[in-house]
XYZ file of C-alpha atoms in Angstrom:
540
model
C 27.482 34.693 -12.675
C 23.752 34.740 -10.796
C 22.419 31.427 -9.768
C 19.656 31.335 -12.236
C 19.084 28.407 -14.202
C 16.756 27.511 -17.311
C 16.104 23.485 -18.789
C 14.539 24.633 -22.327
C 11.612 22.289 -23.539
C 11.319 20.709 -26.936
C 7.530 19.107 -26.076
C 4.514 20.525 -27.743
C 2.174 22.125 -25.213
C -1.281 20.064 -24.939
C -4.596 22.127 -24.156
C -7.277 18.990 -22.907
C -8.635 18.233 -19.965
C -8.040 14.691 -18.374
C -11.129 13.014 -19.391
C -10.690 13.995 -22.656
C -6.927 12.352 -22.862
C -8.606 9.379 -20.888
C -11.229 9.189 -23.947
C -8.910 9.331 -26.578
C -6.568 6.991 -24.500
C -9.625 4.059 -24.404
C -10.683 4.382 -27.752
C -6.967 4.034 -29.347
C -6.372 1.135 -26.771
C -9.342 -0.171 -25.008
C -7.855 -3.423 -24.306
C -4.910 -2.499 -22.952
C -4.044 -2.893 -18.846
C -3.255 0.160 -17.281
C -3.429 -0.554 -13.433
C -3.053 -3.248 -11.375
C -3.529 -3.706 -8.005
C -2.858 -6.008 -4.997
C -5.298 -5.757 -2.096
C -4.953 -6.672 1.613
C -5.026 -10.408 1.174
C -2.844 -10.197 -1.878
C -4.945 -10.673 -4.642
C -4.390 -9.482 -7.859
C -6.521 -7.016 -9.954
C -6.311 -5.127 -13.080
C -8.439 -2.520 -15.561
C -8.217 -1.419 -18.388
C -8.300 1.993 -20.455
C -11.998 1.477 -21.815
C -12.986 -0.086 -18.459
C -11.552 3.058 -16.672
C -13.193 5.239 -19.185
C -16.315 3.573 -18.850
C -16.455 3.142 -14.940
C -15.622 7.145 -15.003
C -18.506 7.853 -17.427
C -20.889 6.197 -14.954
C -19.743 7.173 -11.923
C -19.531 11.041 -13.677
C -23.459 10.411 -14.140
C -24.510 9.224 -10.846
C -22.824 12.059 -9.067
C -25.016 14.354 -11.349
C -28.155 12.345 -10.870
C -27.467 13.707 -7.459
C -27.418 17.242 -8.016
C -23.221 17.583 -8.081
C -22.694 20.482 -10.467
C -19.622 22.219 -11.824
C -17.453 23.466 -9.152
C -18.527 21.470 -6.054
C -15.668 20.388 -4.060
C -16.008 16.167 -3.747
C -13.634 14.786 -0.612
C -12.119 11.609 -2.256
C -10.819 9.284 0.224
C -10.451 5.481 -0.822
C -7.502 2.946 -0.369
C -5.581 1.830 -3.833
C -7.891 -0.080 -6.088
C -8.483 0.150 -9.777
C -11.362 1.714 -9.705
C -9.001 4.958 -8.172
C -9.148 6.411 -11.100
C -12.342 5.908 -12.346
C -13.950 7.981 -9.338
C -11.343 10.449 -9.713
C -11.795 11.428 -13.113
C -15.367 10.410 -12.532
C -15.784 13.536 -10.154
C -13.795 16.026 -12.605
C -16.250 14.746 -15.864
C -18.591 17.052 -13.684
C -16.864 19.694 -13.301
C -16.482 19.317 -9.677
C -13.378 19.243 -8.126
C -11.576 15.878 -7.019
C -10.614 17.031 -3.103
C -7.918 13.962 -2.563
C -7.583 13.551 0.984
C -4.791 12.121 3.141
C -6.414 10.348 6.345
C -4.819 11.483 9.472
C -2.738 14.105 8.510
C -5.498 17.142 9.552
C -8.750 17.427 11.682
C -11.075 16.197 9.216
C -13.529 18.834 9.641
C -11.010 21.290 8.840
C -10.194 19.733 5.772
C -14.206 18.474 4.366
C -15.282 21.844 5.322
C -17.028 23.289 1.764
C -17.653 19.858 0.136
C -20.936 18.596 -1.457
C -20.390 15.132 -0.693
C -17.566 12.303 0.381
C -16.741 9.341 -1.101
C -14.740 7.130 1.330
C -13.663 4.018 1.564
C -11.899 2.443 4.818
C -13.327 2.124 7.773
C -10.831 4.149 9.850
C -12.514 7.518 7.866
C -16.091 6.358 8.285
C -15.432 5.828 11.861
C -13.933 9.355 12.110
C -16.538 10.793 9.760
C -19.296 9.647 12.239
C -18.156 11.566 15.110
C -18.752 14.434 13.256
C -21.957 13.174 10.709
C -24.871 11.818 10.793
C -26.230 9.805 7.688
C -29.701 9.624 6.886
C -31.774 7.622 4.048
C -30.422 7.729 0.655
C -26.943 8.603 2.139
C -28.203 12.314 3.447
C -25.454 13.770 5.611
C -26.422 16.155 8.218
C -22.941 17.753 10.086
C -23.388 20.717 12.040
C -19.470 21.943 11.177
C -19.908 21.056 7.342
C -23.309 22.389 6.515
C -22.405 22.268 2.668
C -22.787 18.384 3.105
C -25.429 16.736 0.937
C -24.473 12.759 0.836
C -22.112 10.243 1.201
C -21.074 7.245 -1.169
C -18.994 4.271 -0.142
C -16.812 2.446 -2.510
C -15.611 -0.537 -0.660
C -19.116 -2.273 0.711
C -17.477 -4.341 3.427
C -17.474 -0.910 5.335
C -20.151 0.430 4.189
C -22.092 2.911 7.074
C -25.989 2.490 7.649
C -28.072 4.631 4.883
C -24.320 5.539 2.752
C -24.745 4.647 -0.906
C -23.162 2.435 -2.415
C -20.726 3.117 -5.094
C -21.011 0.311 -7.318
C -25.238 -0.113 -6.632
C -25.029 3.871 -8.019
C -23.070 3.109 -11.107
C -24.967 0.087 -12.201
C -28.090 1.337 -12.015
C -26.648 3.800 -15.070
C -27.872 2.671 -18.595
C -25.944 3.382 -21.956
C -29.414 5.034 -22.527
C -28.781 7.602 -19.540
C -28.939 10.788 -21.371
C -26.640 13.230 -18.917
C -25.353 16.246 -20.704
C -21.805 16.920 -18.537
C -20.799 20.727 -18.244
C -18.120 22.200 -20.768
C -14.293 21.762 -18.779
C -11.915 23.986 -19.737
C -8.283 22.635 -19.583
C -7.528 25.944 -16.868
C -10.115 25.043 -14.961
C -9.341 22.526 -11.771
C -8.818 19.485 -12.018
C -8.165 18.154 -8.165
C -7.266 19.694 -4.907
C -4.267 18.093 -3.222
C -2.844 17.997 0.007
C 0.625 18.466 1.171
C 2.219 15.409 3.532
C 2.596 18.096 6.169
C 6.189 17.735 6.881
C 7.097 21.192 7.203
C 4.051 22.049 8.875
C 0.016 22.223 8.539
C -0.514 20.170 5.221
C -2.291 22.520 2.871
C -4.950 22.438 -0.366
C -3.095 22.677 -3.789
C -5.262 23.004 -6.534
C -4.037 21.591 -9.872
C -5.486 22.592 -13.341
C -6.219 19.794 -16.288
C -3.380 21.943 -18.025
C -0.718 21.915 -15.415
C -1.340 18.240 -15.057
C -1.113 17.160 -19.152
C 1.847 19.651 -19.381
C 4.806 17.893 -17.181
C 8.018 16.992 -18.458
C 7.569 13.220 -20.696
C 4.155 13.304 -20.711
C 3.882 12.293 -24.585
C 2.411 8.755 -24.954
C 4.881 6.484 -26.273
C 4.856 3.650 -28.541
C 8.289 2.570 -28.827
C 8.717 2.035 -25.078
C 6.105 1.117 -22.118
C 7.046 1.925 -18.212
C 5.638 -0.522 -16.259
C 5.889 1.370 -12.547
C 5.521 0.254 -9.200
C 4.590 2.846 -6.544
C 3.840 1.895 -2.659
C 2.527 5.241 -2.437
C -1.797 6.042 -1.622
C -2.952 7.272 -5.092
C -4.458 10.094 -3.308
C -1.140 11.480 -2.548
C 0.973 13.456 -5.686
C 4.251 10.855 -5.394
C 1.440 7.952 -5.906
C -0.822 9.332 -8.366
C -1.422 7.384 -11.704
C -1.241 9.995 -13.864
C 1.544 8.632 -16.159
C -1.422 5.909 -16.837
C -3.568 8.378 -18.485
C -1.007 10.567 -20.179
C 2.130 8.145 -20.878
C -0.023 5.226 -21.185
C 2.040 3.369 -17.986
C 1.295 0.470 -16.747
C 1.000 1.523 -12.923
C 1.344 -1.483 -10.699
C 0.204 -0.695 -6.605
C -1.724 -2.105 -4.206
C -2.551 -1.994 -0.256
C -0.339 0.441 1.214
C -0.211 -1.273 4.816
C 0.194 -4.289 3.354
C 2.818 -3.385 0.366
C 5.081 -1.370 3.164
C 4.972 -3.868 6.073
C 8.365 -5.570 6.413
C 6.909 -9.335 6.893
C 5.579 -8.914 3.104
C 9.180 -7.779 1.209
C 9.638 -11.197 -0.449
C 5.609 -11.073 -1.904
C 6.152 -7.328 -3.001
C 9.841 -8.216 -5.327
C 7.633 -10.965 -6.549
C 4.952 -8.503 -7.769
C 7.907 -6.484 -9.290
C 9.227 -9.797 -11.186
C 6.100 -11.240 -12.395
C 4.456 -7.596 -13.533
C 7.945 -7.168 -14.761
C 8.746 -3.864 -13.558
C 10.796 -1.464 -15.294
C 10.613 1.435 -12.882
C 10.752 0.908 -9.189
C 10.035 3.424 -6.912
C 11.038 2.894 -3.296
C 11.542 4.935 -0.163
C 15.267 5.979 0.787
C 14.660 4.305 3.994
C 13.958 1.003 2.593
C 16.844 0.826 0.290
C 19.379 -0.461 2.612
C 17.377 -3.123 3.792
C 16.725 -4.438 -0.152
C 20.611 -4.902 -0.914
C 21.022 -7.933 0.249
C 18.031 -9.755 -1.565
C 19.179 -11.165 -5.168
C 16.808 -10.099 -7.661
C 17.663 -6.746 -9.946
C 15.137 -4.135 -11.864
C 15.994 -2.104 -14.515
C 15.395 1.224 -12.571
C 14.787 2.242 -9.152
C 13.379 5.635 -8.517
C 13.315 7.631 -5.157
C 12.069 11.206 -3.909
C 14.151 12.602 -1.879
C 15.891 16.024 -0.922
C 19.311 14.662 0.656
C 19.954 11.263 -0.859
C 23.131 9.849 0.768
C 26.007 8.126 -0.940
C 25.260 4.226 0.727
C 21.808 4.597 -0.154
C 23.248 5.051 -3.577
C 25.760 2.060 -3.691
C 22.598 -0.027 -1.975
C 20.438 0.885 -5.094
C 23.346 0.030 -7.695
C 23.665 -3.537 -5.922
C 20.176 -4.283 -7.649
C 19.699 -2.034 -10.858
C 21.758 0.083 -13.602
C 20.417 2.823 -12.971
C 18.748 4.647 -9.642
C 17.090 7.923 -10.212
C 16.702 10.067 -7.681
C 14.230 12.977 -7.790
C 13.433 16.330 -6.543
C 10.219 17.751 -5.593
C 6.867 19.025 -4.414
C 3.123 18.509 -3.806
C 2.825 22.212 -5.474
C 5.560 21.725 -8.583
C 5.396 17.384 -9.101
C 9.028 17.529 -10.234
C 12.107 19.890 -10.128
C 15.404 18.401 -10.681
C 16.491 14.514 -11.045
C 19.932 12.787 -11.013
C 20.169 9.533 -12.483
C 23.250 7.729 -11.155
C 24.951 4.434 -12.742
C 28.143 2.114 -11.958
C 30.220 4.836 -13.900
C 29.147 8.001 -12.270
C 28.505 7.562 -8.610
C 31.635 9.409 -7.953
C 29.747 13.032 -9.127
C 27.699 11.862 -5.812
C 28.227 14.805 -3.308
C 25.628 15.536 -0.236
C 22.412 17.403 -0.910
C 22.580 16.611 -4.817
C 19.728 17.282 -6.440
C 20.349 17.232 -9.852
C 19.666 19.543 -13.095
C 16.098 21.239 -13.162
C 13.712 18.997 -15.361
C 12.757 20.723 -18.875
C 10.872 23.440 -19.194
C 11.941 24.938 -15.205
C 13.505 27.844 -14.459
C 15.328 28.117 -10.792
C 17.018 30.739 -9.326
C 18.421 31.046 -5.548
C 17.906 34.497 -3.503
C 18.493 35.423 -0.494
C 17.059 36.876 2.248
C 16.030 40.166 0.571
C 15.258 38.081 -2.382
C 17.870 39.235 -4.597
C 19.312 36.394 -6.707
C 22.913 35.253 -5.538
C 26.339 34.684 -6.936
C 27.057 31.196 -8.091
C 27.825 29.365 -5.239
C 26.416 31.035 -2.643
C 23.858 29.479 -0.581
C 20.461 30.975 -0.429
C 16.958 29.907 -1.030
C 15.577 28.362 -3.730
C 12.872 29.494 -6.446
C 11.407 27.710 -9.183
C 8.819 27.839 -11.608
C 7.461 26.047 -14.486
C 3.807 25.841 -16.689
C 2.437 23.251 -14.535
C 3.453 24.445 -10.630
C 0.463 24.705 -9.160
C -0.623 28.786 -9.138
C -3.711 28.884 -5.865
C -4.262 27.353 -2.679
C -7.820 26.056 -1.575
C -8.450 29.070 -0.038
C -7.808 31.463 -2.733
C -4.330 32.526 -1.980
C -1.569 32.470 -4.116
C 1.201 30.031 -4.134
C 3.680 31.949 -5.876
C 5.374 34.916 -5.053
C 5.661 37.178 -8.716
C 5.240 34.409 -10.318
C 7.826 32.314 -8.705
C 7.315 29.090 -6.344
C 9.188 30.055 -2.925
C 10.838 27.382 -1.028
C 12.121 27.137 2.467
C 15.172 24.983 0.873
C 18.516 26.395 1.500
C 20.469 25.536 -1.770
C 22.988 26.560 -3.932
C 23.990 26.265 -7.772
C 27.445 24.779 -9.231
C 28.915 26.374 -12.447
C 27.828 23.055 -13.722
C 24.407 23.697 -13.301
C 23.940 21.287 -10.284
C 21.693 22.209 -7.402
C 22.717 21.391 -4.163
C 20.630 21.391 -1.387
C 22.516 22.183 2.480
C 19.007 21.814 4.031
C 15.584 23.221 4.659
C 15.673 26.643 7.316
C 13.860 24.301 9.586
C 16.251 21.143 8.900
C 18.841 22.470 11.658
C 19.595 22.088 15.444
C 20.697 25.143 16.874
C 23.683 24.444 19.813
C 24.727 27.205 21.387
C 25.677 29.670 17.923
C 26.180 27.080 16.256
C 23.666 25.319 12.940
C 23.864 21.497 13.058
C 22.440 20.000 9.713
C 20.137 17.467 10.467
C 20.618 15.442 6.833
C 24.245 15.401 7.516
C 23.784 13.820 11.059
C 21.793 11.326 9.676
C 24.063 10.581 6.857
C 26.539 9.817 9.208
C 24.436 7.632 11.983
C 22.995 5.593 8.654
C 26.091 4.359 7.824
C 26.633 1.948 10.547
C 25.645 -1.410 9.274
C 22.816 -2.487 12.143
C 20.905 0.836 11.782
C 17.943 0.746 9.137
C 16.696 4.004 9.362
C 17.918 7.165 11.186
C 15.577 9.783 12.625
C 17.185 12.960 14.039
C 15.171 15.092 15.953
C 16.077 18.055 18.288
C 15.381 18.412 22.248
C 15.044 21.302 24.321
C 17.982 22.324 26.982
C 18.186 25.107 28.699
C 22.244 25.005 28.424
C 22.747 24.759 24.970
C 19.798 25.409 23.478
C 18.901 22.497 21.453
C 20.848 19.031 21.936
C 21.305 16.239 19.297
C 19.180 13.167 19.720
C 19.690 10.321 17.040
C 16.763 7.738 16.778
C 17.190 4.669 15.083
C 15.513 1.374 13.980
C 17.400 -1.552 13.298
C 17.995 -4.055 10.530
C 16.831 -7.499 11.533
C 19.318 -9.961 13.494
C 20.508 -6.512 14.549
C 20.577 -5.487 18.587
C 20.797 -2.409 19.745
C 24.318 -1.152 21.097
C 23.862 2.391 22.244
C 27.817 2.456 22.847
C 28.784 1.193 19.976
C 26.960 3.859 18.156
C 28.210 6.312 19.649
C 32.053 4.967 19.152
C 31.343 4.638 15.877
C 30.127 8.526 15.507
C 33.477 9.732 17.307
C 34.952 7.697 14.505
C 33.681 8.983 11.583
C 31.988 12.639 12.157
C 34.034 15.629 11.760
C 35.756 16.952 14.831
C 34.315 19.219 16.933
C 36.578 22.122 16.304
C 35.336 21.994 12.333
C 32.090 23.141 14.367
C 33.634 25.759 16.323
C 34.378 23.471 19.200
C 30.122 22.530 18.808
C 30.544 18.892 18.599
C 27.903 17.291 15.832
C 27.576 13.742 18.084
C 24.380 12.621 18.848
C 24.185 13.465 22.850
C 21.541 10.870 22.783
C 20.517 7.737 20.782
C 17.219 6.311 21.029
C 15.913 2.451 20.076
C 12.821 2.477 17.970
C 11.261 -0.506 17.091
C 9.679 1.362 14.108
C 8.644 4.683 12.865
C 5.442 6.026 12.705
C 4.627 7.853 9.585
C 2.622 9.974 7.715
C -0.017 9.146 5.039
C 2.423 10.586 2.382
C 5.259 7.606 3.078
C 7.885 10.173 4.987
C 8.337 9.866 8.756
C 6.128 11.549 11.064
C 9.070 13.240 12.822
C 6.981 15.504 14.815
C 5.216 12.270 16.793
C 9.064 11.074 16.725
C 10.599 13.689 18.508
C 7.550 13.862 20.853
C 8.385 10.566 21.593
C 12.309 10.758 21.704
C 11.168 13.353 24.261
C 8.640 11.307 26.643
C 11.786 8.757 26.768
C 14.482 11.355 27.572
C 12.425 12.510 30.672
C 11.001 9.135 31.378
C 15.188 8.282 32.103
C 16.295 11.470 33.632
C 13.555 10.996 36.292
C 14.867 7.815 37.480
């Protein structure tokens, strides 16, 4: 048997745009909340799904009062509020294209270069946009390496530049008189340009249709049952975007992302998920371990993830029924999900990723890209109606139609895909491949280590050597020979690695890990890091 796979789909397909499904949406349920959000000092907001409407009507006018126009590229940059959405779909009423950006994760020129205008809102980005702008009156931008740059709108107003407009000022000067005729949007047309986190190398512009967006798996609205979601994630990244607000008609409950992630605030955030009364949770795998020992439960917890390991399982079922863990990509949203319970945590094997989601088709090639036996590792291909089909600059993202991965995975006669790693996710010792994920599996385990970081570092000898960095759980210390005991004790031998042993030949304290906008670690900055320390010790 190949290793091709295909999830059939019952859904109807839907042919709208978003603003459309927002309209209908707010005239069926106008009263009804459909974000809330917490900001820095931990006060509570909320909107509606006529308020959101409405607040995207006007903001859709005063961008054309400005001369947008259909097919402009907009650079959208603001911190989780409720009014996200409003100047998200705001900018796509236009027919202009929603450019969600992800602060720090490319040189901002680089990634601004083509837009008409920016609408930001912290003022870490308007410091870093005005070393490479200048704003005049009525929020002109001159910039020498973004000529297409007409003007620049704030939305927070405590960080407001000299001569940027204001947001709000813009949208309340609009009347229900204001006559704006907004340019036909065709559902293929679209709808935002996303950026990758970056993690496997320089993040990249994803452009989504309306279509691909309305057509993912569960996106029917549905009366019977409401999700109420919590998501720590920016909005402006795919694993925090509302959508499921618009098209499910979810409750999405977020807030500050500093202030939601920070450590100190982990009592105030399973209070938000109480009194909003949460029904789906999502949470890092990193930050799992250090929730199972608080007593409060959700119904579900929900994490992304390619190589999920068995504690961070048995953590999650310590505080819900039911812990979902799921599979995917800036370009595709979703792939494949597991959802494990009490009863079947024993199907848990590394690198499970699940069945494919309905309506996707997988298959796993190898290197000539011929599809492989059952069983056989290779890499994996996937494709659905909503993976994302260009880049921003033109190019495809699929290869004959297909979505090509750098995941090395394989397919069970069951119709589970297994992941064994990424082609980059490996340390290379001498001949032999070290698998990063299963390294870290390991190291995780011990009971004082929060989070596990393995990274590899240059030797002339061996090629690459092992170096484990940790952080620790609290009323933990750091016992660098104790860690490494407990390795000996419970990785495989060396001679299962042909005599290459898998033991960290360093282990490194980190008092915490930087990371990148998207919520995953920055592990480049983290082995740079791990480096600068190894050399800092050798040369004493």
């Amino acid at each position: 048997m190949s290793s091709y796979l295909h999830t059939k789909e019952d859904s109807q397909v839907s042919y709208e745009t978003i603003p459309e499904r927002l309209r209908k949406r707010a005239e069926k349920y106008p009263d009804r909340v459909t974000i809330v959000c917490y900001d820095a000092e931990f006060k509570r907001h909320q909107i509606t799904m006529k308020e959101m409407y409405d607040g995207a009507v006007k903001f859709a006018k005063a961008l054309m009062k400005l001369g947008i126009k259909k097919r402009d590229k907009i650079a959208l940059c603001v911190p989780n509020c409720v009014e996200w959405m409003s100047y998200d779909i705001g900018i796509m009423m236009t027919g202009a294209y929603s450019m969600r950006l992800m602060f720090g994760l490319a040189d901002l020129k680089s990634i601004i270069k083509g837009c008409s205008a920016v609408v930001f809102g912290s003022k870490s980005i308007w410091d870093n946009f005005l070393s490479i702008a200048q704003i005049s009156d009525n929020g002109k931008v001159s910039c020498e390496a973004c000529p297409d740059l007409k003007f620049a709108i704030d939305v927070s107003n405590t960080h407001r530049p000299a001569n940027a407009l204001s947001a709000a000022k813009l949208m309340a000067e609009i009347s229900d008189d204001d006559e704006v005729e907004f340019p036909y949007i065709d559902p293929e047309d679209i709808a935002s340009i996303n950026q990758t986190s970056g993690s496997t190398g320089v993040p990249k512009g994803i452009c989504h249709s309306h279509f691909e967006c309305l057509n993912l798996p569960d996106s029917d609205f549905n009366e019977s049952f409401r999700f109420i979601t919590f998501s720590g994630r920016p909005m402006g990244y795919i694993g925090g975007y509302p959508l499921t607000a618009v098209t499910r008609g979810t409750l999405h409950v977020s807030g500050d992302v500093e202030m939601l992630n920070d450590p100190k605030n982990l009592d105030f955030v399973i209070k938000i998920w109480q009194s909003e009364e949460c029904n789906m949770v999502g949470v890092a795998p990193q930050d799992v371990k250090r929730l199972s020992d608080r007593d409060f439960s959700v119904p579900m917890l929900m994490s992304s993830g390619d190589m999920v390991t068995r504690d961070t399982i048995e953590n999650a079922l310590k505080l819900t029924g039911y812990f979902i863990v799921v599979y995917g990509s800036t370009e595709s949203f979703t792939v494949s999900y597991k959802v494990y319970t009490p009863e079947n945590i024993s199907e848990h094997q590394q690198g499970l990723l699940g069945r494919p989601v309905a309506g996707t088709e997988i298959k796993i090639v190898d290197e000539e890209k011929r599809v492989v036996d059952i069983g056989k590792t290779g890499y994996l291909y996937f494709r659905s109606k909503w993976i994302a089909k260009t880049h921003l600059d033109g190019t495809s993202c699929l290869e004959n139609g297909w979505y090509p991965t750098s995941d090395v995975c394989y397919l069970t006669e069951d119709g589970d895909l297994i992941m064994v790693g990424r082609s980059t996710d490996f340390i290379k010792k001498c001949t032999v491949k070290l698998s990063i994920k299963l390294i870290e599996d390991y190291i995780g385990r011990h009971p004082s280590v929060d989070a596990v970081v393995v990274v590899p570092i240059p030797d002339q000898a061996v090629g690459e050597r092992v170096c484990a960095c940790v952080t620790l759980r609290p009323n933990h210390e750091f016992n660098e020979e104790e860690l490494k005991k407990f390795c000996t004790e419970t990785m495989p031998h060396p001679d299962d690695f042909d005599c290459v042993s898998m033991h960290p030949d360093y282990i490194l304290y980190f008092p915490s890990f930087p990371f990148l906008p998207s919520g995953k670690f920055d592990r480049k900055t983290i082995a740079s890091l791990a480096l600068k320390k190894i050399k800092k010790c050798s040369n004493k």
